[in-house]
mmCIF file of C-alpha atoms in Angstrom:
data_model
loop_
_atom_site.group_PDB
_atom_site.id
_atom_site.type_symbol
_atom_site.label_atom_id
_atom_site.label_comp_id
_atom_site.label_asym_id
_atom_site.label_seq_id
_atom_site.Cartn_x
_atom_site.Cartn_y
_atom_site.Cartn_z
ATOM 1 C CA MET A 15 -19.021 59.488 -2.182
ATOM 2 C CA GLY A 16 -20.874 56.154 -2.211
ATOM 3 C CA ILE A 17 -19.281 55.136 -5.505
ATOM 4 C CA MET A 18 -15.785 56.060 -4.255
ATOM 5 C CA LYS A 19 -16.319 54.049 -1.074
ATOM 6 C CA GLN A 20 -17.457 51.017 -3.049
ATOM 7 C CA TRP A 21 -14.455 51.363 -5.378
ATOM 8 C CA LYS A 22 -12.086 51.544 -2.399
ATOM 9 C CA GLU A 23 -13.640 48.432 -0.845
ATOM 10 C CA PHE A 24 -13.394 46.625 -4.175
ATOM 11 C CA ARG A 25 -9.683 47.448 -4.522
ATOM 12 C CA GLN A 26 -9.016 46.180 -0.985
ATOM 13 C CA TYR A 27 -10.812 42.937 -1.818
ATOM 14 C CA GLN A 28 -8.790 42.543 -5.021
ATOM 15 C CA GLU A 29 -5.515 42.952 -3.115
ATOM 16 C CA GLN A 30 -6.610 40.387 -0.533
ATOM 17 C CA ARG A 31 -7.667 37.913 -3.235
ATOM 18 C CA GLU A 32 -4.320 38.174 -5.044
ATOM 19 C CA SER A 33 -2.483 37.287 -1.826
ATOM 20 C CA MET A 34 -4.747 34.319 -0.995
ATOM 21 C CA THR A 35 -3.326 30.837 -0.710
ATOM 22 C CA MET A 36 -5.007 27.807 -2.291
ATOM 23 C CA GLU A 37 -6.588 26.879 1.032
ATOM 24 C CA GLU A 38 -7.934 30.414 1.560
ATOM 25 C CA LEU A 39 -9.415 30.434 -1.933
ATOM 26 C CA LEU A 40 -11.198 27.162 -1.214
ATOM 27 C CA LEU A 41 -12.586 28.632 1.991
ATOM 28 C CA SER A 42 -13.728 31.749 0.138
ATOM 29 C CA VAL A 43 -16.024 29.673 -2.087
ATOM 30 C CA GLY A 44 -17.515 27.782 0.832
ATOM 31 C CA ILE A 45 -15.329 24.670 0.877
ATOM 32 C CA THR A 46 -14.139 23.663 4.350
ATOM 33 C CA THR A 47 -10.832 22.014 5.228
ATOM 34 C CA GLU A 48 -12.168 19.808 7.992
ATOM 35 C CA VAL A 49 -10.885 16.272 8.616
ATOM 36 C CA ILE A 50 -11.814 14.059 5.673
ATOM 37 C CA SER A 51 -13.008 10.481 5.981
ATOM 38 C CA LYS A 52 -11.713 7.276 4.408
ATOM 39 C CA ASP A 53 -14.431 7.342 1.729
ATOM 40 C CA GLN A 54 -13.583 10.937 0.852
ATOM 41 C CA ALA A 55 -9.879 10.109 0.625
ATOM 42 C CA LEU A 56 -10.626 7.235 -1.754
ATOM 43 C CA ASN A 57 -12.373 9.719 -4.069
ATOM 44 C CA ILE A 58 -8.963 11.259 -4.784
ATOM 45 C CA PRO A 59 -7.611 9.482 -7.898
ATOM 46 C CA ALA A 60 -3.980 9.437 -6.737
ATOM 47 C CA VAL A 61 -4.942 7.906 -3.364
ATOM 48 C CA SER A 62 -7.101 5.220 -4.964
ATOM 49 C CA ALA A 63 -4.421 4.390 -7.557
ATOM 50 C CA CYS A 64 -1.548 4.188 -5.047
ATOM 51 C CA LEU A 65 -3.600 2.129 -2.621
ATOM 52 C CA GLY A 66 -4.688 -0.199 -5.393
ATOM 53 C CA VAL A 67 -1.229 -0.911 -6.808
ATOM 54 C CA ILE A 68 0.270 -1.535 -3.336
ATOM 55 C CA SER A 69 -2.522 -3.724 -1.979
ATOM 56 C CA ASP A 70 -2.812 -5.718 -5.227
ATOM 57 C CA THR A 71 0.937 -6.375 -5.293
ATOM 58 C CA VAL A 72 0.991 -7.612 -1.706
ATOM 59 C CA ALA A 73 -2.212 -9.651 -2.025
ATOM 60 C CA ALA A 74 -0.918 -11.416 -5.147
ATOM 61 C CA LEU A 75 2.065 -12.877 -3.256
ATOM 62 C CA PRO A 76 1.498 -16.326 -1.706
ATOM 63 C CA ILE A 77 2.332 -16.905 1.968
ATOM 64 C CA VAL A 78 4.477 -19.940 2.815
ATOM 65 C CA LEU A 79 4.926 -21.672 6.184
ATOM 66 C CA TYR A 80 8.463 -22.859 6.938
ATOM 67 C CA LYS A 81 9.843 -25.115 9.659
ATOM 68 C CA GLU A 82 13.431 -24.902 10.809
ATOM 69 C CA ASP A 83 14.807 -28.144 12.236
ATOM 70 C CA LYS A 84 18.478 -28.731 13.095
ATOM 71 C CA GLY A 85 19.724 -26.110 10.674
ATOM 72 C CA LYS A 86 17.465 -27.263 7.837
ATOM 73 C CA VAL A 87 14.496 -25.276 6.556
ATOM 74 C CA ASN A 88 11.564 -27.212 5.124
ATOM 75 C CA VAL A 89 8.327 -26.000 3.546
ATOM 76 C CA VAL A 90 5.162 -27.084 5.392
ATOM 77 C CA ASN A 91 2.546 -27.857 2.745
ATOM 78 C CA ASP A 92 -0.132 -29.669 4.757
ATOM 79 C CA ASP A 93 -0.997 -26.900 7.231
ATOM 80 C CA VAL A 94 -4.569 -25.566 7.053
ATOM 81 C CA ARG A 95 -3.404 -22.020 7.791
ATOM 82 C CA ILE A 96 -1.681 -21.803 4.398
ATOM 83 C CA ASN A 97 -4.952 -22.564 2.644
ATOM 84 C CA LEU A 98 -6.756 -19.999 4.801
ATOM 85 C CA LEU A 99 -4.282 -17.240 3.974
ATOM 86 C CA ASN A 100 -3.904 -17.929 0.259
ATOM 87 C CA ASP A 101 -7.131 -19.503 -0.975
ATOM 88 C CA ASP A 102 -10.252 -19.887 1.149
ATOM 89 C CA THR A 103 -10.573 -18.116 4.495
ATOM 90 C CA TYR A 104 -13.892 -19.900 5.117
ATOM 91 C CA ASP A 105 -15.385 -16.436 5.375
ATOM 92 C CA THR A 106 -17.007 -14.302 2.671
ATOM 93 C CA LEU A 107 -13.575 -13.068 1.505
ATOM 94 C CA ASP A 108 -11.096 -15.210 -0.389
ATOM 95 C CA GLY A 109 -7.383 -15.157 0.374
ATOM 96 C CA PHE A 110 -6.594 -12.376 -2.117
ATOM 97 C CA GLN A 111 -9.339 -10.034 -0.915
ATOM 98 C CA PHE A 112 -8.486 -10.856 2.708
ATOM 99 C CA LYS A 113 -4.870 -9.701 2.352
ATOM 100 C CA LYS A 114 -5.890 -6.721 0.210
ATOM 101 C CA ALA A 115 -8.379 -5.487 2.832
ATOM 102 C CA LEU A 116 -5.803 -5.762 5.620
ATOM 103 C CA VAL A 117 -3.239 -3.753 3.636
ATOM 104 C CA GLU A 118 -5.767 -1.049 2.744
ATOM 105 C CA ASP A 119 -6.737 -0.540 6.400
ATOM 106 C CA TYR A 120 -3.057 -0.682 7.369
ATOM 107 C CA LEU A 121 -2.164 2.182 5.023
ATOM 108 C CA LEU A 122 -5.210 4.417 5.336
ATOM 109 C CA CYS A 123 -6.315 3.850 8.935
ATOM 110 C CA GLY A 124 -3.117 2.606 10.579
ATOM 111 C CA ALA A 125 -4.332 -0.894 11.488
ATOM 112 C CA GLY A 126 -5.945 -3.923 9.866
ATOM 113 C CA TYR A 127 -7.700 -6.597 11.940
ATOM 114 C CA ALA A 128 -8.770 -10.199 11.390
ATOM 115 C CA TYR A 129 -10.474 -12.519 13.873
ATOM 116 C CA ILE A 130 -8.895 -15.973 14.322
ATOM 117 C CA ASN A 131 -11.637 -18.561 14.720
ATOM 118 C CA ARG A 132 -9.991 -21.342 16.730
ATOM 119 C CA GLU A 133 -11.235 -24.695 17.923
ATOM 120 C CA ARG A 134 -8.762 -25.600 20.664
ATOM 121 C CA ASN A 135 -5.368 -25.262 18.928
ATOM 122 C CA ASN A 136 -6.719 -25.592 15.394
ATOM 123 C CA VAL A 137 -7.540 -22.559 13.254
ATOM 124 C CA LYS A 138 -10.887 -23.104 11.562
ATOM 125 C CA SER A 139 -11.320 -19.808 9.693
ATOM 126 C CA LEU A 140 -10.092 -16.213 9.384
ATOM 127 C CA HIS A 141 -12.509 -13.267 9.432
ATOM 128 C CA TYR A 142 -11.561 -9.753 8.322
ATOM 129 C CA VAL A 143 -13.064 -7.051 10.563
ATOM 130 C CA ASP A 144 -13.425 -3.470 9.372
ATOM 131 C CA ASN A 145 -11.856 -1.164 11.938
ATOM 132 C CA VAL A 146 -14.990 1.019 12.036
ATOM 133 C CA ASN A 147 -16.696 -1.897 13.805
ATOM 134 C CA LEU A 148 -13.854 -2.372 16.269
ATOM 135 C CA SER A 149 -12.584 -0.473 19.301
ATOM 136 C CA VAL A 150 -9.695 -1.037 21.678
ATOM 137 C CA ASN A 151 -9.727 -0.793 25.468
ATOM 138 C CA ILE A 152 -6.146 -0.233 26.717
ATOM 139 C CA ASN A 153 -5.053 -0.102 30.340
ATOM 140 C CA ALA A 154 -3.368 2.985 31.795
ATOM 141 C CA ASP A 155 -0.014 1.341 32.576
ATOM 142 C CA PRO A 156 2.598 2.722 30.134
ATOM 143 C CA ILE A 157 4.994 -0.176 30.813
ATOM 144 C CA PHE A 158 2.952 -3.357 31.211
ATOM 145 C CA LYS A 159 0.447 -2.673 28.487
ATOM 146 C CA LYS A 160 -2.688 -4.803 28.191
ATOM 147 C CA TYR A 161 -5.756 -4.366 26.079
ATOM 148 C CA ASP A 162 -9.041 -5.914 25.049
ATOM 149 C CA ILE A 163 -10.699 -5.671 21.652
ATOM 150 C CA LEU A 164 -14.415 -4.903 21.404
ATOM 151 C CA VAL A 165 -16.524 -5.683 18.337
ATOM 152 C CA ASN A 166 -20.151 -4.559 18.509
ATOM 153 C CA GLY A 167 -19.925 -4.590 22.295
ATOM 154 C CA ALA A 168 -18.497 -8.130 22.522
ATOM 155 C CA ASN A 169 -15.169 -8.431 24.338
ATOM 156 C CA TYR A 170 -12.232 -10.378 22.837
ATOM 157 C CA ARG A 171 -8.675 -11.076 23.993
ATOM 158 C CA ASP A 172 -5.641 -9.773 22.134
ATOM 159 C CA PHE A 173 -4.494 -13.231 20.928
ATOM 160 C CA GLU A 174 -7.821 -13.781 19.133
ATOM 161 C CA PHE A 175 -6.978 -11.214 16.431
ATOM 162 C CA ILE A 176 -4.351 -10.696 13.759
ATOM 163 C CA LYS A 177 -3.237 -7.081 14.188
ATOM 164 C CA LEU A 178 -1.403 -5.423 11.292
ATOM 165 C CA THR A 179 -0.391 -2.003 12.625
ATOM 166 C CA ARG A 180 1.435 0.989 11.136
ATOM 167 C CA LYS A 181 3.500 3.343 13.315
ATOM 168 C CA SER A 182 2.069 1.765 16.452
ATOM 169 C CA LYS A 183 3.104 2.629 20.005
ATOM 170 C CA ASP A 184 1.002 -0.034 21.727
ATOM 171 C CA GLY A 185 0.881 -2.908 19.232
ATOM 172 C CA VAL A 186 -2.859 -2.720 18.567
ATOM 173 C CA THR A 187 -3.575 0.789 17.245
ATOM 174 C CA GLY A 188 -1.648 2.696 14.614
ATOM 175 C CA LYS A 189 -1.519 5.914 12.640
ATOM 176 C CA GLY A 190 -2.674 5.821 9.038
ATOM 177 C CA ILE A 191 -1.915 8.130 6.136
ATOM 178 C CA ILE A 192 -5.307 9.855 6.484
ATOM 179 C CA ASP A 193 -4.598 10.986 10.058
ATOM 180 C CA GLU A 194 -0.943 11.667 9.391
ATOM 181 C CA ASN A 195 -1.434 13.798 6.263
ATOM 182 C CA ASN A 196 -5.033 14.941 6.502
ATOM 183 C CA LYS A 197 -4.297 18.528 5.479
ATOM 184 C CA MET A 198 -2.687 17.462 2.202
ATOM 185 C CA LEU A 199 -5.507 15.048 1.402
ATOM 186 C CA SER A 200 -8.087 17.654 2.399
ATOM 187 C CA VAL A 201 -6.714 20.185 -0.090
ATOM 188 C CA ALA A 202 -6.687 17.575 -2.862
ATOM 189 C CA TYR A 203 -10.233 16.468 -2.053
ATOM 190 C CA ASN A 204 -11.588 20.008 -1.828
ATOM 191 C CA SER A 205 -9.953 20.822 -5.160
ATOM 192 C CA LEU A 206 -12.070 18.045 -6.673
ATOM 193 C CA VAL A 207 -15.156 19.450 -4.940
ATOM 194 C CA PHE A 208 -14.417 22.905 -6.287
ATOM 195 C CA GLU A 209 -13.862 21.518 -9.794
ATOM 196 C CA ASP A 210 -17.179 19.685 -9.535
ATOM 197 C CA LEU A 211 -18.808 22.961 -8.511
ATOM 198 C CA LEU A 212 -17.387 24.689 -11.562
ATOM 199 C CA VAL A 213 -18.779 21.978 -13.819
ATOM 200 C CA LYS A 214 -22.221 22.173 -12.214
ATOM 201 C CA THR A 215 -22.336 25.955 -12.553
ATOM 202 C CA GLY A 216 -21.039 25.917 -16.126
ATOM 203 C CA GLY A 217 -17.795 27.557 -15.073
ATOM 204 C CA ASN A 218 -19.496 30.802 -14.070
ATOM 205 C CA LYS A 219 -17.782 32.876 -11.433
ATOM 206 C CA LYS A 220 -19.375 33.620 -8.112
ATOM 207 C CA GLY A 221 -19.987 37.267 -7.396
ATOM 208 C CA PHE A 222 -22.302 39.931 -6.105
ATOM 209 C CA LEU A 223 -24.534 42.579 -7.633
ATOM 210 C CA LYS A 224 -24.154 46.274 -6.911
ATOM 211 C CA SER A 225 -27.148 48.558 -7.150
ATOM 212 C CA GLN A 226 -27.043 52.336 -7.161
ATOM 213 C CA GLY A 227 -30.541 52.456 -5.702
ATOM 214 C CA ARG A 228 -32.687 50.415 -3.353
ATOM 215 C CA LEU A 229 -34.527 47.490 -5.004
ATOM 216 C CA SER A 230 -38.079 46.511 -4.162
ATOM 217 C CA PRO A 231 -38.739 43.052 -2.626
ATOM 218 C CA GLU A 232 -40.384 41.949 -5.894
ATOM 219 C CA ALA A 233 -37.352 43.022 -7.952
ATOM 220 C CA ILE A 234 -34.941 41.237 -5.572
ATOM 221 C CA LYS A 235 -36.984 38.015 -5.764
ATOM 222 C CA GLU A 236 -37.124 38.148 -9.565
ATOM 223 C CA LEU A 237 -33.390 38.816 -9.775
ATOM 224 C CA LYS A 238 -32.589 35.899 -7.439
ATOM 225 C CA ASN A 239 -34.632 33.479 -9.548
ATOM 226 C CA ALA A 240 -32.955 34.655 -12.741
ATOM 227 C CA TRP A 241 -29.515 34.406 -11.131
ATOM 228 C CA ASN A 242 -30.225 30.895 -9.818
ATOM 229 C CA ASN A 243 -31.251 29.754 -13.291
ATOM 230 C CA LEU A 244 -28.049 31.198 -14.728
ATOM 231 C CA TYR A 245 -25.927 28.844 -12.586
ATOM 232 C CA LYS A 246 -27.848 25.764 -13.638
ATOM 233 C CA ASN A 247 -25.817 23.761 -16.128
ATOM 234 C CA ASN A 248 -28.773 22.043 -17.793
ATOM 235 C CA SER A 249 -30.325 25.018 -19.574
ATOM 236 C CA GLU A 250 -29.474 28.246 -21.343
ATOM 237 C CA ASN A 251 -30.417 31.361 -19.406
ATOM 238 C CA VAL A 252 -29.767 35.058 -19.732
ATOM 239 C CA VAL A 253 -29.839 37.616 -16.936
ATOM 240 C CA ILE A 254 -30.589 41.189 -17.940
ATOM 241 C CA LEU A 255 -29.172 43.819 -15.610
ATOM 242 C CA ASN A 256 -31.260 46.958 -15.582
ATOM 243 C CA ASN A 257 -29.802 50.417 -15.343
ATOM 244 C CA GLY A 258 -28.034 50.894 -12.043
ATOM 245 C CA LEU A 259 -27.070 47.223 -11.558
ATOM 246 C CA ASP A 260 -23.521 45.945 -11.944
ATOM 247 C CA PHE A 261 -21.967 42.468 -11.409
ATOM 248 C CA GLN A 262 -18.715 42.160 -9.496
ATOM 249 C CA GLU A 263 -16.970 38.774 -9.548
ATOM 250 C CA ALA A 264 -15.923 37.341 -6.194
ATOM 251 C CA SER A 265 -13.856 34.275 -7.179
ATOM 252 C CA ASN A 266 -11.183 33.207 -9.605
ATOM 253 C CA THR A 267 -11.687 30.984 -12.616
ATOM 254 C CA SER A 268 -10.080 27.556 -12.829
ATOM 255 C CA VAL A 269 -7.450 29.027 -15.158
ATOM 256 C CA GLU A 270 -6.636 31.826 -12.717
ATOM 257 C CA MET A 271 -6.372 29.336 -9.840
ATOM 258 C CA GLN A 272 -4.190 26.981 -11.953
ATOM 259 C CA LEU A 273 -6.331 24.015 -10.940
ATOM 260 C CA ASN A 274 -4.773 21.695 -13.511
ATOM 261 C CA GLU A 275 -1.245 22.457 -12.322
ATOM 262 C CA ASN A 276 -2.325 22.110 -8.707
ATOM 263 C CA LYS A 277 -3.916 18.712 -9.414
ATOM 264 C CA LYS A 278 -0.674 17.441 -10.938
ATOM 265 C CA THR A 279 1.363 18.750 -8.009
ATOM 266 C CA ASN A 280 -1.067 17.287 -5.464
ATOM 267 C CA SER A 281 -0.953 13.896 -7.194
ATOM 268 C CA ILE A 282 2.846 13.850 -7.034
ATOM 269 C CA GLU A 283 2.793 14.773 -3.349
ATOM 270 C CA ILE A 284 0.242 12.049 -2.610
ATOM 271 C CA CYS A 285 2.443 9.519 -4.430
ATOM 272 C CA LYS A 286 5.244 10.522 -2.055
ATOM 273 C CA LEU A 287 2.994 9.773 0.926
ATOM 274 C CA PHE A 288 2.466 6.215 -0.329
ATOM 275 C CA VAL A 289 6.085 5.856 -1.572
ATOM 276 C CA VAL A 290 4.879 5.109 -5.099
ATOM 277 C CA PRO A 291 6.733 6.731 -8.034
ATOM 278 C CA PRO A 292 4.326 8.307 -10.556
ATOM 279 C CA SER A 293 6.005 6.214 -13.264
ATOM 280 C CA ILE A 294 4.665 3.051 -11.555
ATOM 281 C CA LEU A 295 1.095 4.313 -11.945
ATOM 282 C CA GLU A 296 1.741 5.450 -15.516
ATOM 283 C CA GLY A 297 3.284 2.114 -16.489
ATOM 284 C CA SER A 298 6.531 3.726 -17.675
ATOM 285 C CA ALA A 299 8.802 2.709 -14.782
ATOM 286 C CA SER A 300 12.234 1.326 -15.625
ATOM 287 C CA ASP A 301 13.596 -1.861 -14.067
ATOM 288 C CA ASP A 302 15.621 0.150 -11.557
ATOM 289 C CA GLU A 303 12.599 2.241 -10.548
ATOM 290 C CA TYR A 304 10.460 -0.858 -10.145
ATOM 291 C CA ASN A 305 13.084 -2.698 -8.074
ATOM 292 C CA ASN A 306 13.652 0.342 -5.856
ATOM 293 C CA TRP A 307 9.880 0.654 -5.335
ATOM 294 C CA ILE A 308 9.699 -2.996 -4.282
ATOM 295 C CA LYS A 309 12.530 -2.442 -1.776
ATOM 296 C CA VAL A 310 11.322 0.775 -0.156
ATOM 297 C CA CYS A 311 7.533 0.307 -0.374
ATOM 298 C CA ILE A 312 6.484 -3.335 -0.704
ATOM 299 C CA LEU A 313 9.113 -5.167 1.365
ATOM 300 C CA PRO A 314 8.437 -3.162 4.595
ATOM 301 C CA ILE A 315 4.731 -4.008 4.312
ATOM 302 C CA LEU A 316 5.570 -7.688 3.770
ATOM 303 C CA ALA A 317 7.822 -7.634 6.833
ATOM 304 C CA ALA A 318 5.051 -6.047 8.926
ATOM 305 C CA MET A 319 2.514 -8.677 7.827
ATOM 306 C CA GLN A 320 4.935 -11.576 8.353
ATOM 307 C CA THR A 321 5.677 -10.347 11.879
ATOM 308 C CA ALA A 322 1.964 -10.018 12.660
ATOM 309 C CA LEU A 323 1.241 -13.543 11.397
ATOM 310 C CA ASN A 324 4.155 -15.047 13.338
ATOM 311 C CA LYS A 325 3.002 -13.283 16.499
ATOM 312 C CA ASP A 326 -0.720 -14.034 16.353
ATOM 313 C CA LEU A 327 -1.216 -17.083 14.146
ATOM 314 C CA LEU A 328 1.498 -19.386 15.533
ATOM 315 C CA LEU A 329 1.058 -21.337 18.764
ATOM 316 C CA PRO A 330 3.518 -20.590 21.575
ATOM 317 C CA SER A 331 5.039 -24.051 21.084
ATOM 318 C CA GLU A 332 5.594 -23.339 17.371
ATOM 319 C CA LYS A 333 7.379 -20.039 17.787
ATOM 320 C CA GLY A 334 11.100 -20.391 17.212
ATOM 321 C CA SER A 335 10.815 -23.269 14.742
ATOM 322 C CA PHE A 336 7.903 -22.263 12.482
ATOM 323 C CA TYR A 337 7.556 -18.966 10.638
ATOM 324 C CA PHE A 338 5.454 -17.432 7.845
ATOM 325 C CA SER A 339 7.043 -15.722 4.871
ATOM 326 C CA PHE A 340 5.944 -14.317 1.504
ATOM 327 C CA ASP A 341 7.142 -16.015 -1.665
ATOM 328 C CA THR A 342 8.627 -12.922 -3.330
ATOM 329 C CA LYS A 343 9.721 -14.765 -6.464
ATOM 330 C CA GLU A 344 6.190 -14.156 -7.740
ATOM 331 C CA LEU A 345 7.217 -10.518 -8.225
ATOM 332 C CA LEU A 346 9.384 -11.615 -11.169
ATOM 333 C CA LYS A 347 6.789 -13.815 -12.847
ATOM 334 C CA GLY A 348 5.793 -10.964 -15.121
ATOM 335 C CA ASP A 349 9.337 -10.848 -16.583
ATOM 336 C CA MET A 350 10.096 -14.251 -18.107
ATOM 337 C CA GLU A 351 13.633 -13.370 -19.205
ATOM 338 C CA LYS A 352 14.739 -12.305 -15.725
ATOM 339 C CA ARG A 353 13.059 -15.294 -14.142
ATOM 340 C CA PHE A 354 14.757 -17.836 -16.390
ATOM 341 C CA LYS A 355 18.142 -16.152 -16.008
ATOM 342 C CA ALA A 356 17.751 -16.471 -12.237
ATOM 343 C CA TYR A 357 16.899 -20.176 -12.656
ATOM 344 C CA GLU A 358 19.965 -20.627 -14.879
ATOM 345 C CA ILE A 359 22.255 -19.143 -12.229
ATOM 346 C CA ALA A 360 20.616 -21.230 -9.499
ATOM 347 C CA ALA A 361 20.982 -24.473 -11.457
ATOM 348 C CA LYS A 362 24.557 -23.694 -12.504
ATOM 349 C CA ASN A 363 25.629 -23.079 -8.914
ATOM 350 C CA GLY A 364 23.772 -26.068 -7.451
ATOM 351 C CA ILE A 365 21.149 -24.028 -5.594
ATOM 352 C CA PHE A 366 18.195 -25.650 -7.409
ATOM 353 C CA GLN A 367 17.811 -28.967 -9.198
ATOM 354 C CA ILE A 368 16.081 -29.177 -12.584
ATOM 355 C CA ASP A 369 12.913 -30.697 -11.150
ATOM 356 C CA GLU A 370 12.781 -28.064 -8.395
ATOM 357 C CA ILE A 371 12.802 -25.366 -11.076
ATOM 358 C CA ARG A 372 10.083 -27.169 -13.036
ATOM 359 C CA TYR A 373 7.993 -27.423 -9.869
ATOM 360 C CA LYS A 374 8.205 -23.635 -9.386
ATOM 361 C CA GLU A 375 6.971 -23.220 -12.964
ATOM 362 C CA ASP A 376 4.068 -25.673 -12.395
ATOM 363 C CA LEU A 377 5.606 -28.208 -14.812
ATOM 364 C CA PRO A 378 5.746 -32.013 -14.330
ATOM 365 C CA PRO A 379 9.068 -33.430 -13.021
ATOM 366 C CA LEU A 380 11.514 -35.215 -15.318
ATOM 367 C CA GLY A 381 13.030 -37.416 -12.618
ATOM 368 C CA LEU A 382 16.435 -35.716 -12.891
ATOM 369 C CA ASP A 383 17.456 -35.756 -9.215
ATOM 370 C CA PHE A 384 21.005 -34.560 -9.541
ATOM 371 C CA ILE A 385 23.122 -31.398 -9.387
ATOM 372 C CA LYS A 386 25.519 -30.491 -12.171
ATOM 373 C CA LEU A 387 29.185 -30.369 -11.199
ATOM 374 C CA GLY A 388 31.943 -29.276 -13.570
ATOM 375 C CA LEU A 389 35.228 -31.182 -13.726
ATOM 376 C CA GLN A 390 37.078 -27.876 -13.441
ATOM 377 C CA ASP A 391 35.904 -27.379 -9.831
ATOM 378 C CA VAL A 392 37.823 -28.418 -6.728
ATOM 379 C CA LEU A 393 35.597 -29.607 -3.879
ATOM 380 C CA TYR A 394 36.438 -28.985 -0.226
ATOM 381 C CA ASN A 395 34.790 -30.672 2.779
ATOM 382 C CA PRO A 396 35.179 -28.332 5.782
ATOM 383 C CA LYS A 397 34.303 -31.117 8.256
ATOM 384 C CA THR A 398 36.914 -33.652 7.158
ATOM 385 C CA LYS A 399 39.253 -31.010 5.656
ATOM 386 C CA GLU A 400 39.514 -33.073 2.506
ATOM 387 C CA ILE A 401 40.039 -31.635 -0.972
ATOM 388 C CA TYR A 402 38.764 -33.608 -3.943
ATOM 389 C CA THR A 403 39.649 -32.879 -7.573
ATOM 390 C CA PRO A 404 37.116 -34.593 -9.897
ATOM 391 C CA ASN A 405 39.235 -34.023 -12.992
ATOM 392 C CA THR A 406 42.130 -36.137 -11.639
ATOM 393 C CA ASN A 407 40.066 -38.240 -9.213
ATOM 394 C CA GLN A 408 42.367 -37.358 -6.318
ATOM 395 C CA SER A 409 41.655 -36.503 -2.676
ATOM 396 C CA THR A 410 44.024 -34.722 -0.322
ATOM 397 C CA ASN A 411 43.743 -33.834 3.350
ATOM 398 C CA ILE A 412 44.610 -30.210 4.024
ATOM 399 C CA ASP A 413 46.369 -31.121 7.296
ATOM 400 C CA ASN A 414 48.532 -33.748 5.561
ATOM 401 C CA PRO A 415 48.931 -32.554 1.963
ATOM 402 C CA THR A 416 51.643 -35.164 1.157
ATOM 403 C CA LYS A 417 49.202 -38.017 1.761
ATOM 404 C CA GLN A 418 46.907 -38.718 -1.130
ATOM 405 C CA LEU A 419 43.634 -40.622 -0.829
ATOM 406 C CA GLY A 420 41.455 -42.462 -3.306
ATOM 407 C CA GLY A 421 42.846 -42.706 -6.818
ATOM 408 C CA GLY A 422 46.113 -41.007 -5.877
ATOM 409 C CA GLU A 423 46.815 -43.589 -3.111
ATOM 410 C CA GLU A 424 46.307 -46.492 -5.533
ATOM 411 C CA ASN A 425 48.821 -44.959 -7.925
ATOM 412 C CA GLU A 426 51.409 -44.813 -5.099
ATOM 413 C CA ASN A 427 50.896 -48.540 -4.317
ATOM 414 C CA ARG A 428 51.382 -49.502 -7.934
ATOM 415 C CA ASN A 429 54.661 -47.558 -8.031
#
């Protein structure tokens, strides 16, 4: 009767195990699905790779300060804030690492923070602050929201920080991918933990021993020591089961759990969370895939950072005429053919002069301050409503087409 009861219990366990989900299997081997931390999330290869390619792409783009004056937009080159953002922050981080750190916190934690060290109206330095060292004290008014920022107990005003937030409802805190998709990341992380456990135990299954008779305390102790040595991966051990002892496995192997297939599926799902096609990470993305990734993934992050800089780094008197923007042409610098074709179109249509193109390529100017115009074009001045034809050297007013100006008028006088 005892053997039949044990067999019945074993069959019930087998049926339950076959119907287990991946998460239940992880729990059955002692792995919990609690909320994972930022460091644990970065242990997942797909998370680290996606975060790296996004933050590196954004950090590699230079930030430019523009000034709009009477319909004209000019680049401001002599502002100290440009040097702080792109080169030297006068902190321990350089400009690249500064932008990279902000983007990483923006994606994973929902907000990236940087302290603006001002002396009156002049910005002296920028200091990245890890959000684990920062807390926010928000008032209870849902309409007229106000908040203070606390760093190690010291109180700061909202305008003293650059705040790059993701999915924010109050402008200072946000929701990162870890909080938003913790269950997915938890399964991927625990799969790595379980795989590590398999490696440490030499791939041996967990299980339990069945004995037909009662074992003495000495026999149980000896059997435990032998069983513990069996699961050590640094030595060869053999466990001898005496008569009346039987081993019953209590977990699946990595093949039975399809760990390799699950890892591939989890990596693809994580790529979706970061809006990064797997082909970008593999280096096999086509031009269309790369351009679409820039549009749907990188450009929204650039827009968020530009808005944060315009809000927090500009003085109230500068807002409306000054604005920060990323120089996105750097995204094409890896493709020389596309870059030079774009320059060719710009020069042909009078958008850029030759020396302006050479300046963008870090080449010395040639002193060619002119724009190419073809004789086949007809030029129209919308202010004076005059039409000029270079090929015939004639000008005509659109309101009085019978009256010719310039060369045409001289021909009439001679006749």
